[in-house]
Short mmCIF file of C-alpha atoms in Angstrom, two decimals:
data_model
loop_
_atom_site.label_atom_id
_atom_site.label_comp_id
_atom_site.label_asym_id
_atom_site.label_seq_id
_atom_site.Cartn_x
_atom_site.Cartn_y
_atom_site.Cartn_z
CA UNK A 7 0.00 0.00 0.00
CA UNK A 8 1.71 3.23 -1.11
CA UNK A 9 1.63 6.55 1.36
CA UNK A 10 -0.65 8.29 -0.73
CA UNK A 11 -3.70 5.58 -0.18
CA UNK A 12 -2.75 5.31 3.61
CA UNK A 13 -2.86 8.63 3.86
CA UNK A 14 -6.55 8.28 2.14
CA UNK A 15 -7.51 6.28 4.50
CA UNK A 16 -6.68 7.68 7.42
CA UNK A 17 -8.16 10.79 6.29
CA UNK A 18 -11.72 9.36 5.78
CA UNK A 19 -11.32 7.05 9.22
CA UNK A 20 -10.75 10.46 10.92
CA UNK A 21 -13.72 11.97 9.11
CA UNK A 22 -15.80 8.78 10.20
CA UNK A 23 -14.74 9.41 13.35
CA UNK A 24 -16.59 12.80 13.52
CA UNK A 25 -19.54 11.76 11.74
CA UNK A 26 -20.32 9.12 14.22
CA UNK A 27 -20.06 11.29 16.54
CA UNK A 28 -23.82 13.57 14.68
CA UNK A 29 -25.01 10.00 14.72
CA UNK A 30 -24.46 9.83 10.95
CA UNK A 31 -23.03 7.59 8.37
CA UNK A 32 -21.41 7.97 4.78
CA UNK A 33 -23.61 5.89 2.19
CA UNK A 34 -20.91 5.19 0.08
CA UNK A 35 -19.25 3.18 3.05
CA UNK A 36 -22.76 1.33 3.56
CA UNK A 37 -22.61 0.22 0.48
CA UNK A 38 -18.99 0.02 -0.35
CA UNK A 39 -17.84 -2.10 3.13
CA UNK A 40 -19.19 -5.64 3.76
CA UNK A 41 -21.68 -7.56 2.62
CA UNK A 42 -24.96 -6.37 4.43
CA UNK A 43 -27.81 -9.14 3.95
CA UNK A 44 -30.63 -8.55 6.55
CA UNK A 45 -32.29 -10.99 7.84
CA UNK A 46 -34.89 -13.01 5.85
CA UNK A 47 -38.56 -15.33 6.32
CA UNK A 48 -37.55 -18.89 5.29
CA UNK A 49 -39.77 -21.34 3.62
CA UNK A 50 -40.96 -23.27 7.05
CA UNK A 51 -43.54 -25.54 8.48
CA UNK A 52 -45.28 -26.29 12.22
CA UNK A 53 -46.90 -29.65 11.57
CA UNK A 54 -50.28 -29.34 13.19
CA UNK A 55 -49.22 -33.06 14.80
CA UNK A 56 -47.02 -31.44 16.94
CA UNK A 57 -48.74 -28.05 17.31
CA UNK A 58 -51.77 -29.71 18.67
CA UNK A 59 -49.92 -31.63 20.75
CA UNK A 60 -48.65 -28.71 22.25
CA UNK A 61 -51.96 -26.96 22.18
CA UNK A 62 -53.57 -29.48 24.58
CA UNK A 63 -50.29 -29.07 26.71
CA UNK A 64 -51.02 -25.35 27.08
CA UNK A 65 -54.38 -26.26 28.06
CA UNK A 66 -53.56 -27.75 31.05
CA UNK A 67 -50.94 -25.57 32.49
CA UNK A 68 -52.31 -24.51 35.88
CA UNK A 69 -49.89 -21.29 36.24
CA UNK A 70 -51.52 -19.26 33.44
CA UNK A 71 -55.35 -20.38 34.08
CA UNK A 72 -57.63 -17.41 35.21
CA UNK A 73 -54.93 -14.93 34.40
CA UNK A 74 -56.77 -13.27 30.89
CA UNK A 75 -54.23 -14.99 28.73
CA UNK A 76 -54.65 -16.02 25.46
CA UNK A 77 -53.04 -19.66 25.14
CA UNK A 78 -51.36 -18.82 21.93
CA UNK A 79 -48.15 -20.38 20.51
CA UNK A 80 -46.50 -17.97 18.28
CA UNK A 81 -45.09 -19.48 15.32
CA UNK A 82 -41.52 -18.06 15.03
CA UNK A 83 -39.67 -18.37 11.30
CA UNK A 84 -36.17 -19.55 11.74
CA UNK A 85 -34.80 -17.11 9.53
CA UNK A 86 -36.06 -13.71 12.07
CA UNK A 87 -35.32 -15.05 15.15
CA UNK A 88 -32.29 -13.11 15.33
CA UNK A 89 -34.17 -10.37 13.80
CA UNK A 90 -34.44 -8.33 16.95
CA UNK A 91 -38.29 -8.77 15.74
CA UNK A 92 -40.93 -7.02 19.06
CA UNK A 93 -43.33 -9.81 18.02
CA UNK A 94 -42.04 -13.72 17.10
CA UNK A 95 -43.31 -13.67 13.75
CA UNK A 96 -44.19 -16.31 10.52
CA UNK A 97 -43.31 -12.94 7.88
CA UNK A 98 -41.73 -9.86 8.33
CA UNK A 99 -45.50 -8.27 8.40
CA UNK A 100 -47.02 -10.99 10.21
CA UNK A 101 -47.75 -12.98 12.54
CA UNK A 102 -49.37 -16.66 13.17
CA UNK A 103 -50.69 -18.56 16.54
CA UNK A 104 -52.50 -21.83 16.97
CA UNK A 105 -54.88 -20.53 19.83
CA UNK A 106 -56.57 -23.15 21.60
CA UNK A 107 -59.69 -21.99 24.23
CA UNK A 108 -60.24 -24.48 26.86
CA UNK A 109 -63.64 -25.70 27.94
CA UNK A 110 -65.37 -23.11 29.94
CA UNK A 111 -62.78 -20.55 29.29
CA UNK A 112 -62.95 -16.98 28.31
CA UNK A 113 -60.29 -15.10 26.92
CA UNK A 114 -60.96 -11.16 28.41
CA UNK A 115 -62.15 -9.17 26.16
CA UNK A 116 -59.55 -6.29 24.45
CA UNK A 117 -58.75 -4.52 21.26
CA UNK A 118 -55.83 -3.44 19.44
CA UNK A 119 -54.89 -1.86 15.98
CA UNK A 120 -53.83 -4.43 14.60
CA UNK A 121 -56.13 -6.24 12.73
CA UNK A 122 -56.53 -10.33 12.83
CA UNK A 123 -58.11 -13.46 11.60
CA UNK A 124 -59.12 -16.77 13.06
CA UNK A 125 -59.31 -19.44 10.97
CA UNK A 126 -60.81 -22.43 12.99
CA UNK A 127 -59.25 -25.84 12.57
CA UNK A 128 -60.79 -28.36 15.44
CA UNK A 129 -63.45 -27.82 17.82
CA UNK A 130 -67.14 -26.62 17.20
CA UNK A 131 -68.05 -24.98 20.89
CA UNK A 132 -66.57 -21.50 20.99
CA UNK A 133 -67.82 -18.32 20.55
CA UNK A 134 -66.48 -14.80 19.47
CA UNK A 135 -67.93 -11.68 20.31
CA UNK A 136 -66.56 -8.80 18.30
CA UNK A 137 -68.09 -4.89 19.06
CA UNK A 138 -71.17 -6.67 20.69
CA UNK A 139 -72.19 -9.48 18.32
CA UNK A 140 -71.44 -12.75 18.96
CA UNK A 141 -70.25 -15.22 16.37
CA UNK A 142 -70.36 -18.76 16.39
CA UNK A 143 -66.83 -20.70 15.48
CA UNK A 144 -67.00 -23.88 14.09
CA UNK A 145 -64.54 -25.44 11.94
CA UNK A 146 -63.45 -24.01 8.60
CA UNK A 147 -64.92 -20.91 9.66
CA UNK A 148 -62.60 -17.37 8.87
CA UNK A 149 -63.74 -14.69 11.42
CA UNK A 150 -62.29 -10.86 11.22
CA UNK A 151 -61.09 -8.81 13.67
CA UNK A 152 -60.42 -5.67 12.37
CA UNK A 153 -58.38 -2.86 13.81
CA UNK A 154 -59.69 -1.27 17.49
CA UNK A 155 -62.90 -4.01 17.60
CA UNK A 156 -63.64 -5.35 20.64
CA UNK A 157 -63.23 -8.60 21.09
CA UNK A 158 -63.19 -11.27 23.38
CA UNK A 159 -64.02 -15.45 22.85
CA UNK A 160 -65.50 -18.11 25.19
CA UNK A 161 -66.02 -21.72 25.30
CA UNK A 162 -68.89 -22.95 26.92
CA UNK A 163 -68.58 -26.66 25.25
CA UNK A 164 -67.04 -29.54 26.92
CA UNK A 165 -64.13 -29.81 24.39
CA UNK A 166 -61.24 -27.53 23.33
CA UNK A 167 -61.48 -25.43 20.61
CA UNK A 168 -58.63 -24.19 18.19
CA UNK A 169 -57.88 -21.97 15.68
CA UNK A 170 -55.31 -20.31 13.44
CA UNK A 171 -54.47 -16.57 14.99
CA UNK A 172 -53.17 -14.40 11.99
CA UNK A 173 -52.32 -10.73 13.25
CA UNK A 174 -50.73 -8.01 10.97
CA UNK A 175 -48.49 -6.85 14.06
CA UNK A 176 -45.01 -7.11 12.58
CA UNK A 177 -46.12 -4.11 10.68
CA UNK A 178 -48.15 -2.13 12.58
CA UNK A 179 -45.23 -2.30 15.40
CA UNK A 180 -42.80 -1.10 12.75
CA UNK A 181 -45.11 1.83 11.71
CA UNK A 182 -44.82 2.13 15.96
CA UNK A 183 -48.63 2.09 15.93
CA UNK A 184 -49.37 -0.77 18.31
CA UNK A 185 -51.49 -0.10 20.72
CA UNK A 186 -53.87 -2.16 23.02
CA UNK A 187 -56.48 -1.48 25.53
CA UNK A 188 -58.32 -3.61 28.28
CA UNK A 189 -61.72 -3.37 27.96
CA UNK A 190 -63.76 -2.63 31.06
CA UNK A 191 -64.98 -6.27 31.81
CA UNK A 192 -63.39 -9.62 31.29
CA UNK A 193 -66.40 -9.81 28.71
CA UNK A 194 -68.24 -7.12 26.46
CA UNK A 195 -72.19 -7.00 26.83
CA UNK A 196 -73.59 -8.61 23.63
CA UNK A 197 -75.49 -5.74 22.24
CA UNK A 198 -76.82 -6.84 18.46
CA UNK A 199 -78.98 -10.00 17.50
CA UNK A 200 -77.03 -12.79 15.81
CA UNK A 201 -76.31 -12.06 12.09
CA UNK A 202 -76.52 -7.90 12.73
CA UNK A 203 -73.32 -7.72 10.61
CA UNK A 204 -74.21 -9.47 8.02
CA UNK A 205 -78.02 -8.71 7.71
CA UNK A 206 -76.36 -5.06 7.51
CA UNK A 207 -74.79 -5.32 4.58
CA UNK A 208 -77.56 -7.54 2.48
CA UNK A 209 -75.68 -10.89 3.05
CA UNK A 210 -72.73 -9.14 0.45
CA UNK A 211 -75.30 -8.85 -2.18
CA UNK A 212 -77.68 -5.96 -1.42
CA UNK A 213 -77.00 -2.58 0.42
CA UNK A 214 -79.34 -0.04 2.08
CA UNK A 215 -79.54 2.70 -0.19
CA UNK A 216 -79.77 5.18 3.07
CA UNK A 217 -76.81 3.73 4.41
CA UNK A 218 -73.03 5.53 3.70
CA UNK A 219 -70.64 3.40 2.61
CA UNK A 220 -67.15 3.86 4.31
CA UNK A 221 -65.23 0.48 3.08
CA UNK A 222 -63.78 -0.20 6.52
CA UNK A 223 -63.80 -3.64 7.44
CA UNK A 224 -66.38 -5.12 9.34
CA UNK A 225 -66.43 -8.30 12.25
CA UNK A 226 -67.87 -11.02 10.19
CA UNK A 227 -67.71 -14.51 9.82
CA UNK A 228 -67.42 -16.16 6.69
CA UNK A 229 -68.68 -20.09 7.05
CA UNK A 230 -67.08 -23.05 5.77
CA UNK A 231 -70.68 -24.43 4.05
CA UNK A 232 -70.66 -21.66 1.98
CA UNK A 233 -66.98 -20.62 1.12
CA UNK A 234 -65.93 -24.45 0.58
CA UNK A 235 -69.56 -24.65 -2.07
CA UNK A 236 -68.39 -21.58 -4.42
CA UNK A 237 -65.04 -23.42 -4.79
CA UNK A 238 -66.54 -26.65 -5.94
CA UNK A 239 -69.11 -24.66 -8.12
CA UNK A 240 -66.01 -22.85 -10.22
CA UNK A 241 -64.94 -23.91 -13.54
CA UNK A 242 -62.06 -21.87 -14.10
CA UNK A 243 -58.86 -21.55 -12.00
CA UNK A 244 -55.43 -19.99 -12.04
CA UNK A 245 -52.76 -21.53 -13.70
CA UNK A 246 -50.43 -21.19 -10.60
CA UNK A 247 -53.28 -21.89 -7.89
CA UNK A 248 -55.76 -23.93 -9.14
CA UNK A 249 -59.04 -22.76 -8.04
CA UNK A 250 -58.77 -19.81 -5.99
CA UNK A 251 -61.03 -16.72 -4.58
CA UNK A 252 -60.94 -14.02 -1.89
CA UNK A 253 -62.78 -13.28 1.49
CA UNK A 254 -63.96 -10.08 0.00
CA UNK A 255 -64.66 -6.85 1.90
CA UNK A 256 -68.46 -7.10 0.50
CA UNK A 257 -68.90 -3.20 0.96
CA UNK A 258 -65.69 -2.89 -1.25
CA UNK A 259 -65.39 -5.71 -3.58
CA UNK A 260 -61.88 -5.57 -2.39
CA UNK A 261 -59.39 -7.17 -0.39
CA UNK A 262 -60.21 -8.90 3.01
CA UNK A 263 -59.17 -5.96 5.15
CA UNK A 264 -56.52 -2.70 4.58
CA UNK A 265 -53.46 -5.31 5.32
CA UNK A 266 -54.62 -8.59 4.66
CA UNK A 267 -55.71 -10.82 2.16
CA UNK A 268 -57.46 -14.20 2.78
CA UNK A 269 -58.38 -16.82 0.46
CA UNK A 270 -58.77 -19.73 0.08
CA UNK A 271 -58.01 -22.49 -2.79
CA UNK A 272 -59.15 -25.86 -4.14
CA UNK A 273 -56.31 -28.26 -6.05
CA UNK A 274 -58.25 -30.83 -7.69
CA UNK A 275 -57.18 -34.14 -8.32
CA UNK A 276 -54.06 -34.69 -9.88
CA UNK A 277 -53.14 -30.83 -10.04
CA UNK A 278 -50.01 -29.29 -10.29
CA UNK A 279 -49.99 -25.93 -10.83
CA UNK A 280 -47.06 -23.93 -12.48
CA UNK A 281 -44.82 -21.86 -10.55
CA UNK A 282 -44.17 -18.47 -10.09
CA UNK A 283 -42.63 -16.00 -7.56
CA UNK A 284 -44.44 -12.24 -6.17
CA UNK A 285 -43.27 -10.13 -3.56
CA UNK A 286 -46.10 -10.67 -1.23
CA UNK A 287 -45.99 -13.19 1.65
CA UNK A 288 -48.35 -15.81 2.32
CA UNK A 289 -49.34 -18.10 4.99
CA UNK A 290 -51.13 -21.15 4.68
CA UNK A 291 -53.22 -23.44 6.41
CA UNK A 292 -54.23 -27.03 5.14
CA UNK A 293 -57.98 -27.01 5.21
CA UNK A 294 -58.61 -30.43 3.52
CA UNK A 295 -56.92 -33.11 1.92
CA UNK A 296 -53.02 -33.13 1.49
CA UNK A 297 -50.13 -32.47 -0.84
CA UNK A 298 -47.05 -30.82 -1.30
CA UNK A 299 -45.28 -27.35 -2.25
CA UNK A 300 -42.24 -27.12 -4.27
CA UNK A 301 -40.37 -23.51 -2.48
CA UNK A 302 -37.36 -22.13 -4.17
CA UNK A 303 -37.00 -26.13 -5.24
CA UNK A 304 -36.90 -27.76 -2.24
CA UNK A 305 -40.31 -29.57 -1.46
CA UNK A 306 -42.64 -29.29 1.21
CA UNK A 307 -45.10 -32.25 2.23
CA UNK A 308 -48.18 -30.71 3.80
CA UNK A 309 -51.56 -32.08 5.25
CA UNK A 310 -54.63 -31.19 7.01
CA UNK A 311 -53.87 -28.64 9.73
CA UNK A 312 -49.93 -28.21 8.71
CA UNK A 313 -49.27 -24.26 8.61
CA UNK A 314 -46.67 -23.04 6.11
CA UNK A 315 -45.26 -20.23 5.30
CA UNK A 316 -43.71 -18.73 1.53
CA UNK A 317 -41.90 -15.58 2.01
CA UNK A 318 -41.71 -12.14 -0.66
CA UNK A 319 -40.25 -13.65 -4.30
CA UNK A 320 -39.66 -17.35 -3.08
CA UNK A 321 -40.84 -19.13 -6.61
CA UNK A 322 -43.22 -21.86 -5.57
CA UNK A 323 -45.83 -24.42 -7.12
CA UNK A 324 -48.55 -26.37 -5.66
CA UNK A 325 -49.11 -30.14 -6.08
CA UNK A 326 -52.45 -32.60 -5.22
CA UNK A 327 -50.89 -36.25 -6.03
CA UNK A 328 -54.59 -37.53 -5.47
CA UNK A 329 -56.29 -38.77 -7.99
CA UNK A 330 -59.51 -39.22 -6.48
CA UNK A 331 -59.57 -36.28 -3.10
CA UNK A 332 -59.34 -32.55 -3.70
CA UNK A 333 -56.82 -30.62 -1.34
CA UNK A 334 -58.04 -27.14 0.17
CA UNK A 335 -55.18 -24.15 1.23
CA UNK A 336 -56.12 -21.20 3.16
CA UNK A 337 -54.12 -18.58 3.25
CA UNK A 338 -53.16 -15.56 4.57
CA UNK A 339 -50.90 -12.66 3.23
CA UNK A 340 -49.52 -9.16 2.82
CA UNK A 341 -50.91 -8.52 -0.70
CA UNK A 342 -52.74 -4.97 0.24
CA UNK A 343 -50.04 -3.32 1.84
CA UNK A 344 -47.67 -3.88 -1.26
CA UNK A 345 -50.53 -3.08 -3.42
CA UNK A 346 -51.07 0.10 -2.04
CA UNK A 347 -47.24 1.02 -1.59
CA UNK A 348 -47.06 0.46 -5.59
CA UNK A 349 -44.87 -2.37 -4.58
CA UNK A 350 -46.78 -5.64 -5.91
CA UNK A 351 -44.81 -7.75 -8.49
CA UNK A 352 -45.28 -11.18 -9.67
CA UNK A 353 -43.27 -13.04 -11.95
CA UNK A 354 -43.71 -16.81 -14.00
CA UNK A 355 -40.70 -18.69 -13.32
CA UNK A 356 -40.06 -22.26 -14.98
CA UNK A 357 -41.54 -25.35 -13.10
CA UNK A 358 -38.84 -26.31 -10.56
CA UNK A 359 -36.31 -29.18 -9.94
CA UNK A 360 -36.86 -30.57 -6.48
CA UNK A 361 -32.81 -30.91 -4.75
CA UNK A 362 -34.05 -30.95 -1.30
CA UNK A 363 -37.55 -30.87 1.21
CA UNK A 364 -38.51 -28.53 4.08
CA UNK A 365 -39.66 -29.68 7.56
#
């Protein structure tokens, strides 16, 4: 190294020096020193074997009965623990649980901004009150809480009950707009006759003509019956996910709610759909049936009540092997957020070679 470049670099060390000193940093030394990767969602599974297992375990612990808990169990992707994340997370922007509510036990009621999702997987007792109407949760069932409801769920039944929590609080904590508040009772008063939400808005097809529309989302409860009978009723799919449609916001015709997406998708017999990548992330949940993913070509066995997740631009395709039993994915993602920030991409990609599996 000749004097001149020593020189060089002592001179910018020293001006470092200051800089650091106003808190401040030289971009060109960002992007000139090191090789910065931060840290990234992996591909990843919780086999609902296990989960449940775990679940029931939950269930019984005496320490945390009576205390207003919700007996959750975060699902935390391997590739953000070190993340420094507030909340363990499935995605950078969100968040996944298997809740289970106990017999006779009532989880207090609250609200928050952010917004969440139940998607039920076992148990037919519970029930969910949300701003003063009560919902009942049986399985299959998707139920919205959107942001700064009121909420709160009990289970009168003699069996547990559990569901798929899906929050959007990885990114409403790094907006720093998480907040939470008690609410006065361990349980709201139920206020509004069963199917006051719904009745509201015409059952998604009609509206009151005397009635604003606003588009917010609103606490309702889409049933299995009916989703899981306008997927067998379609004749036309996509060519990456067989037959697929939305939980729409029926005052909108849009997405779910502001932040989330949720649909839900049907791979017939013997499907296997071609691949492609997008920059929205998705979580899934295996309604029915059972097959396997193919993620940035490693494959993924999945079946009913597995939980996976495909992070922003992983390629992935979806397989049924059946011949003769559909499979059913629901899934949860990210897609308004980049929609709105102009940010949405989604490439084809060539069918992928398999060189290793996940989970």
């Amino acid at each position: 190294m000749t004097t001149e470049n020593q020189a060089a670099i002592e001179q910018e060390k020293e001006y470092m020096e200051r800089l650091a000193k106003q808190d401040s940093y030289p971009l060109w030394a960002f992007h000139r020193d090191g090789d910065r990767h931060p840290p990234k969602a992996a591909p990843w599974v919780w086999r609902w074997k296990e989960m449940r297992e775990l679940a029931y375990e939950a269930g019984r612990l005496e320490r945390i009965k009576g205390q207003g808990y919700r007996r959750a169990l975060l699902m935390q992707n391997p590739g953000l623990k070190a993340a420094g994340m507030a909340t363990p997370s499935s995605t950078k922007t969100m968040s996944s649980a298997i809740q289970i509510v106990w017999p006779g036990e009532i989880a207090e009621a609250h609200r928050h901004t952010a917004a969440a999702i139940r998607w039920v997987i076992e148990g037919s007792g519970a029930f969910t009150v949300q701003d003063g109407e009560q919902f009942r949760m049986e399985p299959g069932d998707l139920n919205l809480t959107p942001s700064f409801v009121w909420h709160d769920h009990k289970n009168p039944s003699d069996e547990p009950v559990i569901w798929l929590d899906c929050l959007d609080a990885p990114m409403v904590g790094f907006f720093d707009a998480m907040f939470q508040e008690p609410f006065p009772e361990d349980v709201q008063p139920i206020t509004k006759p069963d199917g006051y939400s719904n009745a509201s808005i015409g059952n998604g097809l009609m509206r009151s003509v005397s009635s604003e529309v606003t588009g917010r989302a609103l606490p309702l409860n889409y049933k299995w019956a009916d989703a899981y009978a306008a997927l067998q009723a379609m004749n036309e799919g996509s060519r990456y996910d067989g037959i697929i449609m939305e939980y729409t916001n029926p005052t909108t015709g849009g997405h779910t709610m502001p932040t989330l997406a949720c649909k839900l998708q049907q791979l017939r017999p013997g499907f296997h759909s071609d691949a492609h990548k997008h920059t929205s992330s998705v979580v899934y949940n295996v309604a029915k049936g059972s097959g396997s993913s193919i993620i940035d070509g490693k494959k993924l066995d999945w079946g009913f009540g597995d939980t996976f997740v495909v992070p922003s631009m992983n390629a992935h395709e979806h397989i049924n092997d059946s011949m003769s039993e559909d499979a059913v994915l629901f899934s949860m993602s990210d897609l308004p957020l980049l929609e709105s920030m102009l940010l949405y991409q989604e490439h084809h990609v060539d069918r992928q070679e398999v060189t290793g599996t996940i989970g």
